[in-house]
Coordinates of C-alpha atoms and ligand atoms in Angstrom, one line a residue:
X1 CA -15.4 15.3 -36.0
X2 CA -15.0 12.0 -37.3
X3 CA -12.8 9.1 -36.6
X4 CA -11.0 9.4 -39.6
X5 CA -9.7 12.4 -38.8
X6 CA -8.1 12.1 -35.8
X7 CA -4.6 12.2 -35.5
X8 CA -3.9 10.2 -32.6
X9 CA -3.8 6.8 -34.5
X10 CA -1.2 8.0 -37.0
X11 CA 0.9 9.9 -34.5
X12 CA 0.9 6.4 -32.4
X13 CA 1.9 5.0 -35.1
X14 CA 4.8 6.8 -36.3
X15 CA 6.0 7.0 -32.7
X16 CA 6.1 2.5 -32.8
X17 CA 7.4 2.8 -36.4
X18 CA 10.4 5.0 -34.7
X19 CA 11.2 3.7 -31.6
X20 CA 12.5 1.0 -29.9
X21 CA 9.8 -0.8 -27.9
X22 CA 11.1 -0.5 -24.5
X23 CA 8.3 1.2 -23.3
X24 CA 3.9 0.1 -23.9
X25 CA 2.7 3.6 -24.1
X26 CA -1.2 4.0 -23.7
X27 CA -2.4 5.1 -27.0
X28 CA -2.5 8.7 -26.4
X29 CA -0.4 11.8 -27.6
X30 CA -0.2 14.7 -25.6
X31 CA 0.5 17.9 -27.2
X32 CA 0.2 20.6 -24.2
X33 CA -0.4 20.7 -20.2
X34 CA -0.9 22.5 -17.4
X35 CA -1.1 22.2 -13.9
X36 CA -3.0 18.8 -13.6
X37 CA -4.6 18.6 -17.0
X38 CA -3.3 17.1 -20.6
X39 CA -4.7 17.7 -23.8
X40 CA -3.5 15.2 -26.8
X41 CA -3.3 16.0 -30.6
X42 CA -7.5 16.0 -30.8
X43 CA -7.7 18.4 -28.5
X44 CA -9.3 16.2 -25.7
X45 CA -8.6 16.7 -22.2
X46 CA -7.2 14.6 -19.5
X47 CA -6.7 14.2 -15.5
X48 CA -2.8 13.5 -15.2
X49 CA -3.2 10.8 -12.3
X50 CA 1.1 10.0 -13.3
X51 CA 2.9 13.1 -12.7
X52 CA 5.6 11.6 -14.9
X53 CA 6.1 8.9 -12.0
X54 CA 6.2 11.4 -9.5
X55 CA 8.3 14.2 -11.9
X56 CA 5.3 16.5 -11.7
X57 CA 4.7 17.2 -8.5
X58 CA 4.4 20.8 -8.7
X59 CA 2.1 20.0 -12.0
X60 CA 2.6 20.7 -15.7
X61 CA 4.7 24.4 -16.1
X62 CA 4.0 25.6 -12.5
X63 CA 4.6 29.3 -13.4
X64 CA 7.5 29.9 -11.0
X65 CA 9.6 26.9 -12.6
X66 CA 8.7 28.4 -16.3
X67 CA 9.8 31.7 -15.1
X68 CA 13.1 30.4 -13.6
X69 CA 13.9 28.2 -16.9
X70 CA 13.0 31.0 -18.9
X71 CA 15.3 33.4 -17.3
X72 CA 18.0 31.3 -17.1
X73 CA 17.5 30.4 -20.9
X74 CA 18.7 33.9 -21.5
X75 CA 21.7 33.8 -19.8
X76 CA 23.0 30.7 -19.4
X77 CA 23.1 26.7 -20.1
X78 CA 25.4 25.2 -19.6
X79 CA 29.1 25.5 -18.4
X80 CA 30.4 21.8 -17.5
X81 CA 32.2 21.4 -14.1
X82 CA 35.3 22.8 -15.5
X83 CA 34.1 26.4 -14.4
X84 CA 31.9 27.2 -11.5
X85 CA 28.5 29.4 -13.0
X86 CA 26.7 31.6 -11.1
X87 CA 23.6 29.4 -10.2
X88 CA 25.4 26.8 -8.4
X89 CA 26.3 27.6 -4.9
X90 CA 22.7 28.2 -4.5
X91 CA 21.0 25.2 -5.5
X92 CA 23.7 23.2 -3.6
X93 CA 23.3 25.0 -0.4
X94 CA 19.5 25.6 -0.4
X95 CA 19.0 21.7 -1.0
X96 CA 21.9 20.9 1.6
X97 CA 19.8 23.3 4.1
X98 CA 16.5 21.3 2.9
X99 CA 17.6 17.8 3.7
X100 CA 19.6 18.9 7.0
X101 CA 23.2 17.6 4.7
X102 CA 26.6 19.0 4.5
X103 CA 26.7 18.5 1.2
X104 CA 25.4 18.0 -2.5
X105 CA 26.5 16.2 -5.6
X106 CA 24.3 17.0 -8.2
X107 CA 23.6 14.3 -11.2
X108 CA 20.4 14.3 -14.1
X109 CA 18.8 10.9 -13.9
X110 CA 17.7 8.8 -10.7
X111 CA 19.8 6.0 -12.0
X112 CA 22.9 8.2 -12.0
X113 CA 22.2 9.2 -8.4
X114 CA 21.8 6.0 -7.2
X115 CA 25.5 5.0 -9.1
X116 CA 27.1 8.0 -7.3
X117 CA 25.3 6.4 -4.2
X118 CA 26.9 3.4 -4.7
X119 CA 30.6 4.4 -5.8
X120 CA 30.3 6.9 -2.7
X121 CA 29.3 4.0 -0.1
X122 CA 32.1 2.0 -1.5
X123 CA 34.7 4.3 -1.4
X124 CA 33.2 5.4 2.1
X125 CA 33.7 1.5 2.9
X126 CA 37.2 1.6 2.0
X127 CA 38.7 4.8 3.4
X128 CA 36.6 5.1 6.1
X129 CA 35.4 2.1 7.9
X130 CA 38.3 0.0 6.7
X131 CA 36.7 -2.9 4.4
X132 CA 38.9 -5.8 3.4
X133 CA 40.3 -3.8 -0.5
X134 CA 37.4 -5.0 -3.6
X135 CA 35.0 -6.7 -0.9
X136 CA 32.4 -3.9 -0.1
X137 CA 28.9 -5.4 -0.1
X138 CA 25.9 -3.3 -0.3
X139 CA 22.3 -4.8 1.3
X140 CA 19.0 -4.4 -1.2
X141 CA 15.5 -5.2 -0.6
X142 CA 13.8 -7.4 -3.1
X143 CA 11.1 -6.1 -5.4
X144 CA 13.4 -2.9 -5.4
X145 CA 13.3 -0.4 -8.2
X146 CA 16.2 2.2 -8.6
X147 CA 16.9 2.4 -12.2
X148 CA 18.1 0.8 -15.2
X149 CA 22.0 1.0 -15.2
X150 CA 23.7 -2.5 -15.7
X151 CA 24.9 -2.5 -12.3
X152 CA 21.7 -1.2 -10.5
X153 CA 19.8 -4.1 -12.6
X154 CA 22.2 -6.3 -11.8
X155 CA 20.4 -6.3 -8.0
X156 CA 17.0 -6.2 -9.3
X157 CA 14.5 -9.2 -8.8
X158 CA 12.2 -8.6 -11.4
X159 CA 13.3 -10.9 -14.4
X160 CA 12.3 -7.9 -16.9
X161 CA 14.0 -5.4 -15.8
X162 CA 17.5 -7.9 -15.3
X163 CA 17.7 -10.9 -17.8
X164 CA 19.6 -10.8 -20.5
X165 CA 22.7 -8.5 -19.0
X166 CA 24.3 -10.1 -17.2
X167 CA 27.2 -10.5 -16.5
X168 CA 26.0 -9.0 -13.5
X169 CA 27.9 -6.6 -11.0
X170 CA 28.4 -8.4 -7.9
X171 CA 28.9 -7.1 -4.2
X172 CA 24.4 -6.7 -3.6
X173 CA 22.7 -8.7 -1.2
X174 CA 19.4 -9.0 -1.6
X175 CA 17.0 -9.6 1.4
X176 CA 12.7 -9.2 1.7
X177 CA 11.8 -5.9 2.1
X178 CA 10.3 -5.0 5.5
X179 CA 12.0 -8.0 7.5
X180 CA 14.4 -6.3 9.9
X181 CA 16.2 -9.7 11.1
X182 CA 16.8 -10.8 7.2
X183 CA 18.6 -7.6 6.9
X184 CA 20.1 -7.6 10.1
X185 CA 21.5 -11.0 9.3
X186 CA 22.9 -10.4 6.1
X187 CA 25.4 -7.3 7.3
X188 CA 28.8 -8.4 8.1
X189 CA 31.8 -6.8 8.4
X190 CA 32.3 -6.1 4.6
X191 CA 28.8 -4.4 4.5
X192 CA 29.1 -0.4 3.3
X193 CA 25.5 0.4 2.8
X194 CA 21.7 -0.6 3.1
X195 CA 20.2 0.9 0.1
X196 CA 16.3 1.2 0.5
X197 CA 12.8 2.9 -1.3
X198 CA 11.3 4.2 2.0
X199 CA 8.1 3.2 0.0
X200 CA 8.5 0.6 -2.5
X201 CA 6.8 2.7 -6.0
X202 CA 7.7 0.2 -9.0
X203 CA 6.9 -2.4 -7.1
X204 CA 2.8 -1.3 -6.2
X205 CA 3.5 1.7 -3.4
X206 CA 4.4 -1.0 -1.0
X207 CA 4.8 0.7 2.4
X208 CA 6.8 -1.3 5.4
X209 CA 5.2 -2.3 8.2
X210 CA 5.5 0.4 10.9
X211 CA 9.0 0.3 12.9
X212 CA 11.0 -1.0 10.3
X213 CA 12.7 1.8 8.9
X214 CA 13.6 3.0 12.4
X215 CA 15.1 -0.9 13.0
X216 CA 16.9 -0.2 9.6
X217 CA 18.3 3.1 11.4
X218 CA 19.3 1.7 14.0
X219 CA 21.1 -1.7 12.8
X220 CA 23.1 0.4 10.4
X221 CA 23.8 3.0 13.2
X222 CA 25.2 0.2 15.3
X223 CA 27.1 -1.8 12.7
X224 CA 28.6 1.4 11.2
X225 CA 26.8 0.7 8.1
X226 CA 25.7 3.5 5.9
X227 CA 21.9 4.2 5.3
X228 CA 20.7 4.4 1.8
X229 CA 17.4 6.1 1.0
X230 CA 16.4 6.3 -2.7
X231 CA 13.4 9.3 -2.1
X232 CA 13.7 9.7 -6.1
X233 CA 9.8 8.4 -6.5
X234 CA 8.9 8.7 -2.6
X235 CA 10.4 12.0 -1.6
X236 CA 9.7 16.3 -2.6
X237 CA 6.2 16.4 -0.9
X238 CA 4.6 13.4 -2.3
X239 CA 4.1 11.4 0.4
X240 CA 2.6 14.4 2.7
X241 CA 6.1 15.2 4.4
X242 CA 9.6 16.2 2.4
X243 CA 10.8 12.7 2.8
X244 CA 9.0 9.5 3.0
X245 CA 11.7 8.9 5.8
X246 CA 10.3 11.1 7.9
X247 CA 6.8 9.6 8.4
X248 CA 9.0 7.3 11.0
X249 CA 11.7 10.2 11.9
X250 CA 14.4 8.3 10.2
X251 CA 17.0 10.5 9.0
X252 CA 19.4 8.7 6.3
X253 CA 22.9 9.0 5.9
X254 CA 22.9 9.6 2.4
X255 CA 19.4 11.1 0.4
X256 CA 19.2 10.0 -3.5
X257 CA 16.5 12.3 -5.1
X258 CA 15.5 12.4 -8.8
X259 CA 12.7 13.5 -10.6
X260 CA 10.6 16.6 -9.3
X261 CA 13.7 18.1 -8.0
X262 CA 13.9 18.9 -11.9
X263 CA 10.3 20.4 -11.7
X264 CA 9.7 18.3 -14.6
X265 CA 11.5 20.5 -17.0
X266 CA 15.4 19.1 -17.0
X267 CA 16.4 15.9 -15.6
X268 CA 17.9 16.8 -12.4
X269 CA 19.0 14.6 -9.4
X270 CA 21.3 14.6 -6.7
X271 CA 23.0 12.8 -3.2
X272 CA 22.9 14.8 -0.3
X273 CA 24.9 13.5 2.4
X274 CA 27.6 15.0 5.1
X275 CA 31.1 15.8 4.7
X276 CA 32.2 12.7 6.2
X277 CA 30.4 10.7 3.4
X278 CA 30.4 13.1 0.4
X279 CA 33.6 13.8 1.2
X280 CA 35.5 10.8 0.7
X281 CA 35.2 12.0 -3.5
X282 CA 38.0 14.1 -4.8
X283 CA 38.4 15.9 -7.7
X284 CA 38.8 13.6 -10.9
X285 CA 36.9 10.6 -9.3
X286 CA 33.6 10.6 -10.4
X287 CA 31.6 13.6 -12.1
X288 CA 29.2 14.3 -15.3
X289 CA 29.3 16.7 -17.6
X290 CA 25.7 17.9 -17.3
X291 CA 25.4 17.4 -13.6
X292 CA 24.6 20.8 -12.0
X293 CA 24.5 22.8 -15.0
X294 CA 23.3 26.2 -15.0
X295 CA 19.8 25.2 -16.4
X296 CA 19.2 22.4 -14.1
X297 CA 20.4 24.8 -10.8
X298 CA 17.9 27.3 -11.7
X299 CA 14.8 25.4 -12.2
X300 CA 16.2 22.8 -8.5
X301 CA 16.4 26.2 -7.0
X302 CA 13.1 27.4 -7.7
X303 CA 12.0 23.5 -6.8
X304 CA 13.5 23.8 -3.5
X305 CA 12.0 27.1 -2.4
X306 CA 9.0 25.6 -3.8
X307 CA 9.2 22.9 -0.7
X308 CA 10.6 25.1 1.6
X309 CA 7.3 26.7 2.1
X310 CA 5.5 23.4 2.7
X311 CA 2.8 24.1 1.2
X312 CA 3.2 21.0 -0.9
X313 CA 3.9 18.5 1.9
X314 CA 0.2 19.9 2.8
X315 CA -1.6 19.7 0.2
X316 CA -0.1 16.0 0.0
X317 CA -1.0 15.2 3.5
X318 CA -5.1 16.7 3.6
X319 CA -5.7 15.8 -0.3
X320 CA -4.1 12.2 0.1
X321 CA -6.4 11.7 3.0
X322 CA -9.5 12.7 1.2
X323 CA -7.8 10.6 -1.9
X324 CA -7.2 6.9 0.5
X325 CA -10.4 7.9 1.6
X326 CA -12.0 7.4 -2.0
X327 CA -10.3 4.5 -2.6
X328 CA -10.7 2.5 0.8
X329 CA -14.3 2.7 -0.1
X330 CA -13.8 1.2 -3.2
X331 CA -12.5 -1.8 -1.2
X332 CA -14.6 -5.0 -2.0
X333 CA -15.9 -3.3 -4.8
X334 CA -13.7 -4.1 -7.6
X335 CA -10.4 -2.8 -5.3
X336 CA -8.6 -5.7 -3.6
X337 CA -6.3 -3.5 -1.2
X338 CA -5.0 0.1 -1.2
X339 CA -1.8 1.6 -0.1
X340 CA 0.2 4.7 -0.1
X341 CA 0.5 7.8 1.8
X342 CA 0.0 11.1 1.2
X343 CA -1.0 11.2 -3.0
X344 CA 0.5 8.5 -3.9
X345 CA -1.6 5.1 -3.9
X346 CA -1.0 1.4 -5.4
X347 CA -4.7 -0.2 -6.1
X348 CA -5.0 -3.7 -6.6
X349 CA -7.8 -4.1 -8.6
X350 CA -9.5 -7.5 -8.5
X351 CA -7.6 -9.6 -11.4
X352 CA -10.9 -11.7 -12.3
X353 CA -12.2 -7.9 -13.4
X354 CA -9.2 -6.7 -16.0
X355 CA -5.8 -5.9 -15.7
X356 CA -3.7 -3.0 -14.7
X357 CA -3.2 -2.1 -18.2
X358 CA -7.1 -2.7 -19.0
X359 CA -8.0 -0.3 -16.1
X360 CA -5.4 2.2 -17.1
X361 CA -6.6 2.1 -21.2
X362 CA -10.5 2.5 -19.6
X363 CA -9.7 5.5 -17.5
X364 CA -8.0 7.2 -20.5
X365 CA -10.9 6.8 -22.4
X366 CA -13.2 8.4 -19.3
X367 CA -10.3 11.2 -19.2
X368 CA -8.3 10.2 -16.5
X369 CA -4.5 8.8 -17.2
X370 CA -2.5 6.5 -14.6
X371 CA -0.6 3.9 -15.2
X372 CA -0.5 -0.1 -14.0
X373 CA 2.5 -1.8 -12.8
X374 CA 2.5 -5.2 -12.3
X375 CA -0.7 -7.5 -13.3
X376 CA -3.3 -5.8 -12.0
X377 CA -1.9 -2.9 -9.9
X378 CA -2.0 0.0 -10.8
X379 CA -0.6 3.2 -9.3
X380 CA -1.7 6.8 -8.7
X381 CA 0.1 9.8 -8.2
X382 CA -1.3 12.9 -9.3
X383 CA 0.6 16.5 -9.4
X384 CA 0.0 18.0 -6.0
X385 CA -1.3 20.9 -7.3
X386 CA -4.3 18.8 -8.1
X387 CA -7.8 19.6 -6.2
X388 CA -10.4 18.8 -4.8
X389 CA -12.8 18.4 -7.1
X390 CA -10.3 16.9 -9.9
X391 CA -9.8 14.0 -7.1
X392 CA -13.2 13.4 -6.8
X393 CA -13.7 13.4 -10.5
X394 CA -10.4 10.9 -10.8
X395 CA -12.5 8.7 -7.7
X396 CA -15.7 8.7 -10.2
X397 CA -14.0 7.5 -12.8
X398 CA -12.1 4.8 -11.3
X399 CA -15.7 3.6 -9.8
X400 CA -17.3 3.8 -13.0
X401 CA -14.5 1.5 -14.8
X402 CA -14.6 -0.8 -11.6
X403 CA -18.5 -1.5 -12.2
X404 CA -18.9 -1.0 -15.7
Ligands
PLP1 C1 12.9 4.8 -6.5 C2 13.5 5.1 -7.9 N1 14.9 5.1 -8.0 C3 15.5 5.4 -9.1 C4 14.8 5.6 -10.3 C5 15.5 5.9 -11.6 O1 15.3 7.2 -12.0 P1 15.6 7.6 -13.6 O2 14.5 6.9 -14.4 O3 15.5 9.1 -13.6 O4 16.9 7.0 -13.9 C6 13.4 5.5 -10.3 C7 12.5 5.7 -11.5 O5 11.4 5.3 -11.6 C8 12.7 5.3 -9.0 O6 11.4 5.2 -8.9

C-alpha cells in the first residue's frame, strides 16, 4: 500500500479541524479492539500499553461486559432517579459488599465522584462533627490529579490544568504529598476531609513512601477527620490488590472510583462509604440524572463480579512483577527511575534522550501505544488481561526506542 493512501492523515486531520484542542492526541485512529490489541483505520495493529488511563482494565469488549451491555440494550437504558429500575439494587449492593461500605452513590465521571466526595465531606463536617457554618476545609496533596471541574482545579498545582479559572473555590489546603507532619499540621478544627491518590497517576505513578498512608489513617482517625481516597486511576485490580489502599491495610472512610468500574463501555463512577457518611444526603440534595442508570448498573455489575473473583488483582500482582522487572533493568539504560505497583508503572526516561511525547510517538510507530505525562515521564498501564508474551514484546520495544 502506499502512503498516499492511507487514511490516518486525513482522519487526523478532520478530527483537529473539528475539535477543540484540549487534548494532543498521538497521530493514530483506532477503528476496532480487543482485549489488549488496537487496530487503526490502515488496518495496523497495536499493543494498548493505556487502557484508557486505567478504563480498560478488563481489556477492550471483555466478553462478559459485551454480553451484559448487550442484554441490557434490549430492555432498558435509562430511567433517571425518579423511578427505581430493576438493575439497581444489585450494583449498589454488590459494590457496597466489594469495598466493605454501607453504602453507594453512584455518578458517570471521576470528576463527579470526587464533587459528591467533597459536598458529602462538607455536609458530613457540618451535621456531624459540628464545623463552625461555611468554614469546612478539606486537606490535598500537591501534584494531585482528580479531575477537571472548576472547583476540583481550583486545588490543583499544576498551572495547566488551573490558570485561567479562577476565581477559584476556596476551603483546600494543599500540602506535599507523602509528608505526614505537613498534613498533620495543616488539620485544625474546621478540617472535614483529607482527600488523597493512594498512588499519585497524573502526576508519574508516584507511590508514598511506605507508612504514610497508615499515618494518614491514623491522624484522621484521631482528629475525627474524614479519609478521602480517590482509587479512580489506582483502584479495580490495577495495582495487584482491589484498592491501592490496601497494599498498607488502610481502609478509607469514603472510596471515589471511576473508570473501569464502567468496564470501559459507559462512564460509570461512584462513592462508597458508610451510613454515617453517605448518609448525611437526603433526597433533593445532590443527584444526576444519569447516575446509576440501568445501562451503567448492568455493565458495574458484571465489573464487580468480574473483581470479585480476584483473578484480576492476580494477574496484576504476578504480571506487574514480571513487568517492574523489565523495566528495573532498563535502569541506567536510557530509564532514569521506575515506579508503580502491580501493572501500572511511571518511567522516567533520561530527558538528554527525548521526551515523553517523543518516546510515546516512537513506540506507536514499533506498535506499542502509551502515553507521557509530564516532560519526560511517561506512564504504562496496560489492560490486565494482557500476557506474557505481549509484556515482553511492550519491554522490547521500549528497549529498542531507548537505544535506537
Ligand atoms: C485519580 C483521578 N481522579 C479523578 C479523575 C477524573 O476522572 P474523569 O476524567 O472520569 O472525570 C482522574 C482521571 O484521570 C484520576 O486519575
Amino acid at each position: 500500500m502506499i502512503k498516499d493512501e492511507l487514511r490516518t492523515p486525513g482522519a487526523v486531520r478532520d478530527a483537529q479541524r473539528w475539535t477543540a484542542h484540549n487534548y494532543h492526541p498521538l497521530p493514530v485512529v483506532i477503528a476496532s479492539a480487543e482485549g489488549a490489541w488496537l487496530t487503526d483505520v490502515d488496518g495496523r495493529r497495536y499493543l494498548d500499553c493505556l487502557a484508557g488511563y486505567s478504563a480498560l482494565n478488563f481489556g477492550h469488549r471483555h466478553p462478559k461486559l459485551v454480553e451484559a451491555a448487550h442484554a441490557q440494550l434490549d430492555r432498558l437504558t435509562l430511567t433517571s432517579r425518579a423511578f427505581i429500575h430493576d438493575q439497581f439494587a444489585d450494583f449498589c449492593r454488590e459494590l457496597a459488599q466489594l469495598c466493605g461500605k454501607d453504602l453507594v452513590l453512584p455518578m458517570n465521571t471521576g470528576a463527579e465522584a470526587v464533587e459528591t466526595g467533597i459536598k458529602v465531606a462538607r455536609k458530613w463536617g457540618y451535621q456531624v462533627k459540628g464545623v463552625t457554618a461555611g468554614q469546612a476545609n478539606i486537606v490535598v496533596a500537591e501534584g494531585n490529579f482528580h479531575g477537571r471541574t472548576t472547583t476540583i482545579v481550583s486545588f490543583s498545582t499544576d498551572e495547566e490544568a488551573r490558570a485561567d479559572y479562577g476565581p477559584y473555590t476556596p476551603g483546600f489546603r494543599i500540602v506535599p504529598y507523602g509528608d505526614l507532619e505537613a498534613l498533620t499540621a495543616a488539620i485544625d478544627g474546621d478540617t472535614v476531609a483529607v482527600l488523597l491518590e493512594p498512588i499519585q497517576g497524573e502526576q508519574g505513578v508516584i507511590v508514598p513512601p511506605a507508612g504514610y498512608l497508615p499515618g494518614v489513617r491514623h491522624v484522621c482517625t484521631t482528629r475525627n477527620v474524614l479519609l478521602l481516597a480517590d482509587e479512580i486511576q489506582s483502584g479495580l485490580g490495577r495495582t495487584g490488590t482491589t484498592f491501592a489502599c490496601e497494599h498498607e491495610d488502610v481502609v478509607p472512610d469514603m472510596y471515589l472510583l471511576g473508570k473501569a468500574l464502567g468496564g470501559g463501555i459507559v462512564p460509570v463512577s461512584a462513592v462508597a462509604a458508610d451510613a454515617e457518611v453517605l448518609g448525611v444526603l437526603k433526597p433533593g440534595e445532590h443527584g444526576s440524572t444519569f447516575g446509576g442508570n440501568p445501562l451503567a448498573c448492568a455493565v458495574g455489575t458484571e465489573v464487580v463480579r468480574l473483581l470479585a473473583t480476584g483473578e484480576f488483582q492476580r494477574r496484576s500482582a504476578e504480571l506487574g512483577a514480571r513487568l517492574h522487572g523489565g523495566l528495573q533493568a532498563l535502569v541506567g539504560k536510557g530509564l532514569l527511575a521506575v515506579r508503580g505497583r502491580g501493572l501500572w508503572a511511571g518511567l522516567d526516561i533520561d530527558p538528554a534522550l527525548m521526551t515523553g511525547r517523543e518516546a510515546s510517538e516512537r513506540l506507536m510507530t514499533r506498535g506499542v501505544l502509551a502515553k507521557d505525562t509530564h516532560g519526560s515521564t511517561i506512564r504504562l498501564a496496560p489492560p490486565l488481561v494482557i500476557t506474557e508474551e505481549e509484556i515482553d514484546y511492550a519491554l522490547a520495544q521500549l528497549a529498542a526506542v531507548l537505544t535506537e
